[in-house]
Coordinates of C-alpha atoms and ligand atoms in Angstrom, one line a residue:
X1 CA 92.5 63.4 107.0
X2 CA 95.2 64.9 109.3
X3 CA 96.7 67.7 107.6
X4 CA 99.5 69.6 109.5
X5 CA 102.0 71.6 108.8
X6 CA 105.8 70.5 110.0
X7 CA 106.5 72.9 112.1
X8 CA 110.6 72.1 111.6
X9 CA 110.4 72.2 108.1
X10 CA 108.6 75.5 107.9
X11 CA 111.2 77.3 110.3
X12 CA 114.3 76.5 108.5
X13 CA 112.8 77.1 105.7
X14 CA 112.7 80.9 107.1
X15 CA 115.5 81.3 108.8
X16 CA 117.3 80.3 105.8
X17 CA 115.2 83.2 103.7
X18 CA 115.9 85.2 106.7
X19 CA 119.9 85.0 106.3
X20 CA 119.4 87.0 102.7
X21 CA 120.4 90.8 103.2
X22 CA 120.5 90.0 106.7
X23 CA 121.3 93.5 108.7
X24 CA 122.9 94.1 112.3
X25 CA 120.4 94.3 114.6
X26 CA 120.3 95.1 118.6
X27 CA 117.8 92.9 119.3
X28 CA 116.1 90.3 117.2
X29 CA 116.9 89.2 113.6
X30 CA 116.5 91.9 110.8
X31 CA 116.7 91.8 106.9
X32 CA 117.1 94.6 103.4
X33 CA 115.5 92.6 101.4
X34 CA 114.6 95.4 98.3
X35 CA 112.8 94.1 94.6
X36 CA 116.1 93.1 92.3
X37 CA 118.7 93.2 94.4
X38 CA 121.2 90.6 95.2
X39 CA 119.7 89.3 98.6
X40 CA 116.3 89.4 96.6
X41 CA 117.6 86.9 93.5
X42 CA 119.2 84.7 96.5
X43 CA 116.0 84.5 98.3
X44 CA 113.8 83.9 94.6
X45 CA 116.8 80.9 93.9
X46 CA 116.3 79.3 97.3
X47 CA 112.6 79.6 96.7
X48 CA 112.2 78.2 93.4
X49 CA 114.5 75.3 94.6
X50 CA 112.6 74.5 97.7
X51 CA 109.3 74.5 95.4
X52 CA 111.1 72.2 92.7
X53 CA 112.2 70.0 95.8
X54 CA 107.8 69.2 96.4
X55 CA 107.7 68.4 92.2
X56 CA 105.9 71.7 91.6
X57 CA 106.1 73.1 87.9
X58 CA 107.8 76.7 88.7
X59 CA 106.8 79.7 86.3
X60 CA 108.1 83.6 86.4
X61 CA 106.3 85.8 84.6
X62 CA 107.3 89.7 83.5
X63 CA 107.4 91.5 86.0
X64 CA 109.1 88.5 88.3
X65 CA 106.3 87.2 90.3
X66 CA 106.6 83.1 90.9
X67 CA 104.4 81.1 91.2
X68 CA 104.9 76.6 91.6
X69 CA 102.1 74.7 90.9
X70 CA 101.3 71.5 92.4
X71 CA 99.5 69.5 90.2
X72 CA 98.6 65.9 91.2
X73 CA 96.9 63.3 89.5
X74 CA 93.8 63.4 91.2
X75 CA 93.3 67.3 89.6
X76 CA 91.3 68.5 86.7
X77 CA 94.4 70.0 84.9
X78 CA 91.9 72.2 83.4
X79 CA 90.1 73.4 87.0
X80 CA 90.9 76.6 87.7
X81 CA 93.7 76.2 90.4
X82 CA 93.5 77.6 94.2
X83 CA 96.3 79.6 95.1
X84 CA 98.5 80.6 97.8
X85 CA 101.1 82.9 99.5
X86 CA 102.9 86.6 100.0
X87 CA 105.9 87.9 99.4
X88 CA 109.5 87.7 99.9
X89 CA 110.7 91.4 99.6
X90 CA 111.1 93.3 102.9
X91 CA 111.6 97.2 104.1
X92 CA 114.7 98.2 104.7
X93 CA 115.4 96.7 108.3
X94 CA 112.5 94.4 108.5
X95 CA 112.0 91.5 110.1
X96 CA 112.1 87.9 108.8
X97 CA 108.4 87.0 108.6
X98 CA 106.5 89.8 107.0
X99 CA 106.5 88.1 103.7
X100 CA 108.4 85.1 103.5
X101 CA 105.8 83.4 106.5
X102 CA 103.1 83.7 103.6
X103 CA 104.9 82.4 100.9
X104 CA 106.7 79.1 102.7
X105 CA 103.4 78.5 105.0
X106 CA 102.2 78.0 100.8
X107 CA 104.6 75.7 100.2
X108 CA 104.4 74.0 103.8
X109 CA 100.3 73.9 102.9
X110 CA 101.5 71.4 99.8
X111 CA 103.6 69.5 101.2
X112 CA 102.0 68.7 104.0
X113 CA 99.0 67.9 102.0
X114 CA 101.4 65.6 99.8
X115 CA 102.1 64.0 103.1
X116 CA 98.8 63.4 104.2
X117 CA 98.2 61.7 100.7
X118 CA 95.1 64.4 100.1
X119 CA 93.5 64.7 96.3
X120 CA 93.3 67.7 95.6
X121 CA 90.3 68.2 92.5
X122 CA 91.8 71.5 91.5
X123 CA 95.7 72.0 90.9
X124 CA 97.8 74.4 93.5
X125 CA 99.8 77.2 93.3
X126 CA 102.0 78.4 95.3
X127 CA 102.5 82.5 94.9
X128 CA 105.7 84.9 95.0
X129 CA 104.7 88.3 94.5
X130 CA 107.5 90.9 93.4
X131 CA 107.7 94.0 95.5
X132 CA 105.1 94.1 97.9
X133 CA 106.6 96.5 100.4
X134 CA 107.1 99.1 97.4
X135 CA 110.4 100.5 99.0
X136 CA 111.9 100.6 95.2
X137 CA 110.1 101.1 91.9
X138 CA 106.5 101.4 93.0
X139 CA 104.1 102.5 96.3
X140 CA 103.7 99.1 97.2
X141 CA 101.2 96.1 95.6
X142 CA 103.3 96.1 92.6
X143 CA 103.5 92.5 91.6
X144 CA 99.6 91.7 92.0
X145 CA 98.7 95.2 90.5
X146 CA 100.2 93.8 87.3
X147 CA 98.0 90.0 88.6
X148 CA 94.9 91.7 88.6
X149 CA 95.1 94.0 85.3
X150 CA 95.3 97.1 87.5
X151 CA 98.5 98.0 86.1
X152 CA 100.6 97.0 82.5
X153 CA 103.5 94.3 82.2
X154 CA 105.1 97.5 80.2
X155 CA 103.9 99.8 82.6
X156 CA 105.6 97.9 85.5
X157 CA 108.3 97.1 83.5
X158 CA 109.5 101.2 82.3
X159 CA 108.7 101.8 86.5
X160 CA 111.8 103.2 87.7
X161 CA 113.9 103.5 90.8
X162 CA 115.7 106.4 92.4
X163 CA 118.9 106.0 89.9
X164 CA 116.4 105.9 86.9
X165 CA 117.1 101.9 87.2
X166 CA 114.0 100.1 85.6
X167 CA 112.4 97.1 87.0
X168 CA 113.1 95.3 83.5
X169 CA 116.7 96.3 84.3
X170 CA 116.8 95.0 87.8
X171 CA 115.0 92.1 87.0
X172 CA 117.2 90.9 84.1
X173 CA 120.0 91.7 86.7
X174 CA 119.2 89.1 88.7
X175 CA 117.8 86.9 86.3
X176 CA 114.1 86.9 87.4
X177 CA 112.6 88.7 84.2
X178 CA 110.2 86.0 83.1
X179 CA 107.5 85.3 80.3
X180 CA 103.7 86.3 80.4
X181 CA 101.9 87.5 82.9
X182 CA 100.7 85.9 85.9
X183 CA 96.7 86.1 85.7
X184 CA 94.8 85.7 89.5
X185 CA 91.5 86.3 88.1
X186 CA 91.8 82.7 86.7
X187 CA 92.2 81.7 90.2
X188 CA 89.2 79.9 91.7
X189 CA 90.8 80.8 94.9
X190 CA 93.4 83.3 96.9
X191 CA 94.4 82.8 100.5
X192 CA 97.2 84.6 102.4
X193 CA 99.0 84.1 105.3
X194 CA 100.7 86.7 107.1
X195 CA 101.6 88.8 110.2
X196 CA 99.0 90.5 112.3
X197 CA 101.3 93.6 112.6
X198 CA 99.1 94.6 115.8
X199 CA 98.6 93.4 119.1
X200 CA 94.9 91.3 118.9
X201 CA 95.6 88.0 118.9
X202 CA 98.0 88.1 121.1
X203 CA 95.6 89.4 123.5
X204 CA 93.2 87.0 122.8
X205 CA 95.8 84.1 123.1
X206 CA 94.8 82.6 119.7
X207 CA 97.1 81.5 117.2
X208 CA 95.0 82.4 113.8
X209 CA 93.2 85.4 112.7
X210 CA 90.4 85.3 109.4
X211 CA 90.3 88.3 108.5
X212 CA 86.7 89.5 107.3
X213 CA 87.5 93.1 106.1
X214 CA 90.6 95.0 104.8
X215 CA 89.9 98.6 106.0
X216 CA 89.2 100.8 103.6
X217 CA 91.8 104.4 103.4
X218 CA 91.3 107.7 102.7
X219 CA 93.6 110.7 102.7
X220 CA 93.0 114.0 102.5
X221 CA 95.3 116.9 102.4
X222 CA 93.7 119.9 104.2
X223 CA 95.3 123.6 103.2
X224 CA 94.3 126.1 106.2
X225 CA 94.8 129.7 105.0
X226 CA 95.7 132.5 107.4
X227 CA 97.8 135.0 107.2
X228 CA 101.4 135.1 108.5
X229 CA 102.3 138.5 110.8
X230 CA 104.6 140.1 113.6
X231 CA 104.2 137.5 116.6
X232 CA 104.9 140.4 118.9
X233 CA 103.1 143.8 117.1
X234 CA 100.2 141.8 116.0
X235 CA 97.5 142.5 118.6
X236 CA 95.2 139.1 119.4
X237 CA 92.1 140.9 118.0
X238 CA 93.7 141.4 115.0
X239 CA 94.9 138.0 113.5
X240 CA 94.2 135.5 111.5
X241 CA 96.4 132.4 113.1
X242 CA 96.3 129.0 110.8
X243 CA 98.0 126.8 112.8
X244 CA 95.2 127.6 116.2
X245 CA 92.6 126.9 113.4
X246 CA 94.8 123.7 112.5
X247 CA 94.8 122.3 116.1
X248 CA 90.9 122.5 116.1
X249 CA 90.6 120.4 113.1
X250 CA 93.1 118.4 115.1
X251 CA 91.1 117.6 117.9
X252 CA 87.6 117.7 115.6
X253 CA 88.6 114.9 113.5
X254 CA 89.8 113.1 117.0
X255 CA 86.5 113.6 118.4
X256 CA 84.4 112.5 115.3
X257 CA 86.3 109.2 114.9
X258 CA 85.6 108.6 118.7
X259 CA 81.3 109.3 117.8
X260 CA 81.7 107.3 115.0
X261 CA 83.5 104.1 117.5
X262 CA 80.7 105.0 120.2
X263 CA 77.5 104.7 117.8
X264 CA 78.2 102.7 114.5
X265 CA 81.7 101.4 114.5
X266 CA 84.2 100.9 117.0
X267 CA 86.9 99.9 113.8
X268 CA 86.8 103.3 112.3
X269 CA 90.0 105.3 113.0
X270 CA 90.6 109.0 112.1
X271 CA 93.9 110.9 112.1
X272 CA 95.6 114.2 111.6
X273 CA 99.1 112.3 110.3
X274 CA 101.2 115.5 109.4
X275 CA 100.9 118.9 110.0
X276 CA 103.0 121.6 107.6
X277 CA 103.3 125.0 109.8
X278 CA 104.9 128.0 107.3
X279 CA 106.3 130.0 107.7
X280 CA 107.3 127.8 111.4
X281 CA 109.2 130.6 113.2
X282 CA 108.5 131.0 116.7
X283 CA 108.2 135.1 116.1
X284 CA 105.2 134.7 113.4
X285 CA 101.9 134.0 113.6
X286 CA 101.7 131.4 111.3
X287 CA 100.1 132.1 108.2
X288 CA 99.3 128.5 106.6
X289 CA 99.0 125.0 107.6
X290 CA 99.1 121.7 105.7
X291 CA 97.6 119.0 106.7
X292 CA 97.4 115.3 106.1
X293 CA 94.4 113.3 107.5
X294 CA 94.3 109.3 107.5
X295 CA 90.7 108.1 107.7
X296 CA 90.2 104.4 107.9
X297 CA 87.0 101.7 108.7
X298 CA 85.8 98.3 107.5
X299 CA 82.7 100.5 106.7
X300 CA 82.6 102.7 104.1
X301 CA 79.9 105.0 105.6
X302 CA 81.7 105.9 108.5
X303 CA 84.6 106.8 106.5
X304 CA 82.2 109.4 104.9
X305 CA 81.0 110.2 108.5
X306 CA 84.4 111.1 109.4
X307 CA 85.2 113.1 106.3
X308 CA 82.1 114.7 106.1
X309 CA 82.8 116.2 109.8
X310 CA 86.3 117.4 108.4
X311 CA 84.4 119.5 106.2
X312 CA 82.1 120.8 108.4
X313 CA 84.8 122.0 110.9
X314 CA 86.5 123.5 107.8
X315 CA 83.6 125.6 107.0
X316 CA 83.1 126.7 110.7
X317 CA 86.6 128.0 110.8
X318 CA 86.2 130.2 107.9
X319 CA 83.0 131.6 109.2
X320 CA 84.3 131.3 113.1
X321 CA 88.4 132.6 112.4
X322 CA 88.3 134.0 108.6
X323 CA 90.9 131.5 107.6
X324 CA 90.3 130.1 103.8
X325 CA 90.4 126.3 103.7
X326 CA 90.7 123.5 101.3
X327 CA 90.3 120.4 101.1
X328 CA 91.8 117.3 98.4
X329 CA 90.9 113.8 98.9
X330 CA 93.9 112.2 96.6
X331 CA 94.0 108.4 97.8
X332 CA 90.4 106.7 98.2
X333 CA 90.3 103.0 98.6
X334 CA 87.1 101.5 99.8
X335 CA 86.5 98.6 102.3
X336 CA 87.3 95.3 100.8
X337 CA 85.2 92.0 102.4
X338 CA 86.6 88.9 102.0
X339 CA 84.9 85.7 100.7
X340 CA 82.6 84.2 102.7
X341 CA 82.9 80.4 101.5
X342 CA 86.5 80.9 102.4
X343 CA 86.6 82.4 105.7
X344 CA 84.3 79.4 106.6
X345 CA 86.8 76.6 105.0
X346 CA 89.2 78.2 107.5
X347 CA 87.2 78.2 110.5
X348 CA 86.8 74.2 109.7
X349 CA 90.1 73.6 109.3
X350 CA 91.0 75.1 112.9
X351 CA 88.1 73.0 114.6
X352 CA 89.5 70.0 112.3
X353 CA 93.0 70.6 113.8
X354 CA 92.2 72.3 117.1
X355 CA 93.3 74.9 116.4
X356 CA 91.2 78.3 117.4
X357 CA 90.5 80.9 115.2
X358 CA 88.7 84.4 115.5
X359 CA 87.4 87.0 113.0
X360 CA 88.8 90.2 112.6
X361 CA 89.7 93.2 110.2
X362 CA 92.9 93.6 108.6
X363 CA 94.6 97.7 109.2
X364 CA 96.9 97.3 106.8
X365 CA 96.9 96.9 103.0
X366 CA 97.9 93.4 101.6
X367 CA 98.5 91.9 97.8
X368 CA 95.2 90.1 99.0
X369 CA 93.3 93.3 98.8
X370 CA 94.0 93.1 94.7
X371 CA 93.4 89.1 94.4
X372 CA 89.7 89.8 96.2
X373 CA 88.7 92.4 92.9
X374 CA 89.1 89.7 90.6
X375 CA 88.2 86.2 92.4
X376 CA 87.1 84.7 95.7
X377 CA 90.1 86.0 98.5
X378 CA 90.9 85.4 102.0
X379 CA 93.3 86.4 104.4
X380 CA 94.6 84.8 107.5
X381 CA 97.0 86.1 110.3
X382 CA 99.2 84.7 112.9
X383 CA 100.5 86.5 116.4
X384 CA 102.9 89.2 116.1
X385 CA 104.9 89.7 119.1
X386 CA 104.1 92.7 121.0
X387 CA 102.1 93.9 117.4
X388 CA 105.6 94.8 116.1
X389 CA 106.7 94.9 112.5
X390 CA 109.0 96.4 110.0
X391 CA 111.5 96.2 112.2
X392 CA 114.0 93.7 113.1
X393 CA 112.0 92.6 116.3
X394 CA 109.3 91.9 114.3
X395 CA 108.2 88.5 115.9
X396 CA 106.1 85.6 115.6
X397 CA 106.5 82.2 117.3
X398 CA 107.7 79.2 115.7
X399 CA 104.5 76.9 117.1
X400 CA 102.1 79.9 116.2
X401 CA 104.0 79.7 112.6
X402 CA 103.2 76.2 112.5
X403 CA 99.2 76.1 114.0
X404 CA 98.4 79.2 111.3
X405 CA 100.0 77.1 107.9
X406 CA 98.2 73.8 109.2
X407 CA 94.9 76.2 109.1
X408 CA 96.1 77.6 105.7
X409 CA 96.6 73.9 104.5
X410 CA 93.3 72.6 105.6
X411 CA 91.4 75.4 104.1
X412 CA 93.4 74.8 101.4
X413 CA 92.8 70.8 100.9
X414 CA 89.0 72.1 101.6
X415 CA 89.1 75.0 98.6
X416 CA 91.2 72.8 96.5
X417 CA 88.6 69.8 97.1
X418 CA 90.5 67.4 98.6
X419 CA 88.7 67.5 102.2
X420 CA 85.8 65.8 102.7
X421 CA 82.9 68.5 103.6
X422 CA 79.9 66.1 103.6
X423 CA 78.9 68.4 101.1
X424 CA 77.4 66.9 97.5
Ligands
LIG501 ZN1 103.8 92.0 104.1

C-alpha cells in the first residue's frame, strides 16, 4: 500500500498556522504564539476545521487539549485508538514548525491514509496538546501532564499567569475550555513528530530521526561558601576566595563529563549553566558563589557518574580551600526509552517508502516523554536547518516535512493495523 504524505497539502497547512501571531523578523518567518491568547484560539479554529474537513470527530477536553479522531469502518470502535501529534503553542519569537509540524504531519498521516484507502483495525487520533512551550501558566508539558494523570484538570485549571489570569479564564476567553479529560493511557499507541532542534541529521543527510532515548536531566544548585574581604589588604595566604573554588568545579564537572563520553557514554553532557558571584565587585574577594549545573545522558548511571564527581570536588575544596559547600539536586528526571515495537514500525515504513531513517537520542524534553509513562510512545524527528530553533529562523525543508509525515503515516497504518506486516 503506497502511503505518502502530500507534501503541498501539508505546507499550506503550516504556513497558514504560521500567519497566527506572526512577528517581524530579519530573517526567516517567526510567530507569539502563547496558551489562550488570540493567535492561539485562531490557530485551535483553523485546526479543528482542517480536522472536520478529513470527517474526524473533534473533542476538547478541560484544560483545552484537542484531539480528532478518525474512525473508519474497518476499526473496532472499541480498540484502543493509536494516536498522533504535538503542539501548536510557540515561544515568544519562535519559528513556524516547532509544534504545529507534529500536529498537521497527524493530520497529513490520516489523510493520506484515507487516500491510500488503508483499514485501519484501531481508530486514530489526531492530538493538540495545550501549552507545551510553558511560556504562560506552567514550566512546560502542561497539557499532557494533565493526559497522563501527573497533574489535576483543577490543578491546571486554578494555574495562573503573570496577571494572576487562570488558565480556566484564558481558556473560556477564547472558547477552548472543553469537557473531560483527555486520557493517553487508553492509547494503544503515541507517536510524535517534531523538529530535531540540533544539527545530526543534517549532517548525516537523512530526512527522519527515531528517537530511542529522551535524555534524562538533572539540576543541581551548588552553594560555595567563602568569605568576602578587602581585594587589596587581604594578603593571598590569607583568604578564603569562592568564586577560584567555583571555577574548579567549573572545569571538574567539564572534565568528568568528557571521562564519562571517553569510557561509557559519548551522550552524556555535563554543565556549569549559571554562576551567582556576591558580593561581584571587582575590589572583593568574593565571598559566595551559586551555581547551577545541568547534567544530562540517555543513561542514568552516568548521570550519577557525573554527579557523584560534583560531590567529590565539593568535598576536596573544603578540605583543599576551607570553603563550606552545598549541594541541592531539585529537578531529577530519569532517561526515558522509547517503545521498541514502534521504533521498528518506523524503520519499515522508511524502507517501505525509501525513505532513510537513523536512531538517535532526543536532548530536549517533549509531551512524548509523558505519553511513554503511561502507554507504548515514540518519537520521530525531521532536519532542522543549521540545528536552529526557537527563533524565527528555525528551519525545516518542505520535502524533508513531507518524507518524515509519510514515515509517521506508515508507522502509523502499521500501529493502527492497517499495513500488512506478514505478521499473524
Ligand atoms: Zn516543540
Amino acid at each position: 500500500m503506497d502511503i505518502t504524505a502530500d507534501e503541498d497539502r501539508l505546507r499550506a497547512d503550516i504556513e497558514a498556522n504560521g500567519a497566527f501571531g506572526d512577528v517581524d523578523a530579519a530573517e526567516g518567518r517567526g510567530r507569539t504564539v502563547l496558551c489562550g491568547t488570540e493567535p492561539n484560539r485562531a490557530a485551535r479554529s483553523r485546526l479543528v476545521d482542517r480536522m472536520e474537513d478529513a470527517g474526524l470527530d473533534v473533542a476538547v477536553d478541560a484544560v483545552g487539549n484537542v484531539a480528532g479522531t478518525w474512525a473508519p469502518e474497518s476499526a473496532d470502535a472499541d480498540a484502543a485508538p493509536v494516536a498522533a501529534g504535538s503542539h501548536l503553542d510557540s515561544v515568544p519569537e519562535g519559528g513556524i514548525f516547532d509544534g504545529p509540524l507534529g500536529v498537521y504531519a497527524a493530520l497529513e498521516a490520516v489523510r493520506a491514509m484515507q487516500a491510500a484507502g488503508a483499514e485501519p483495525d484501531r481508530p486514530v487520533v489526531v492530538v493538540s496538546f495545550t501549552e507545551e512551550e510553558g511560556q504562560r501558566f506552567a514550566d512546560g508539558l502542561l497539557g499532557s501532564s494533565v493526559a497522563v494523570g501527573d497533574r489535576s484538570v483543577d490543578d491546571a485549571l486554578e494555574l495562573t499567569d503573570d496577571d494572576g489570569i487562570t488558565l480556566a479564564a484564558a481558556l473560556d476567553d477564547i472558547g477552548f475550555r472543553g469537557d473531560g479529560r483527555l486520557d493517553a493511557s487508553a492509547w494503544d499507541a503515541w507517536y510524535e513528530l517534531h523538529v530535531e532542534q540540533d544539527t545530526r541529521l543534517e549532517a548525516a543527510g537523512v530526512p527522519v530521526g527515531v528517537v530511542d532515548t529522551i535524555t534524562g536531566i538533572t539540576h543541581c544548585e551548588v552553594a560555595i561558601e567563602g568569605e568576602a574581604n578587602h581585594a587589596g589588604a587581604t594578603p593571598m595566604d590569607e583568604r578564603t576566595d569562592a568564586l577560584a573554588a567555583a571555577a574548579e568545579l567549573v572545569l571538574d564537572v567539564e572534565s568528568a563529563a568528557n571521562d564519562v563520553v571517553a569510557t561509557t557514554s559519548d551522550s552524556a553532557v555535563g554543565t556549569v549553566g549559571s554562576l551567582t558571584v556576591s558580593p561581584n565587585a571587582t575590589n572583593v574577594v568574593p565571598g559566595r558563589v551559586d551555581a547551577g549545573v545541568d547534567v544530562r545522558d540517555v543513561e542514568y548511571e552516568s548521570m550519577q557518574t557525573i554527579v557523584g564527581a560534583v560531590r567529590e570536588t565539593l568535598d576536596r575544596l573544603e578540605r583543599e580551600r576551607g570553603v563550606e559547600t552545598s549541594l541541592a539536586r531539585p529537578f531529577d528526571l530519569a532517561p526515558t526509552p522509547l517503545s521498541e515495537r514502534l521504533r521498528d514500525a518506523a524503520h519499515r515504513a522508511g524502507v517501505a517508502a525509501g525513505v532513510d531513517t537513523m536512531d538517535m537520542h532526543s536532548g530536549a524534553a517533549h509531551d512524548t516523554m509523558h505519553v511513554a509513562d503511561v502507554t507504548d510512545a515514540a518519537l520521530l524527528f525531521a532536519p532542522s536547518r543549521d540545528g536552529v530553533s526557537h527563533n524565527p529562523r528555525e528551519w525545516t525543508d518542505w520535502a524533508d516535512c513531507a518524507a518524515a509525515t509519510t514515515v509517521l503515516a506508515g508507522a502509523l497504518a502499521d500501529a493502527a493495523g492497517a499495513v500488512d506486516t506478514g505478521e499473524p
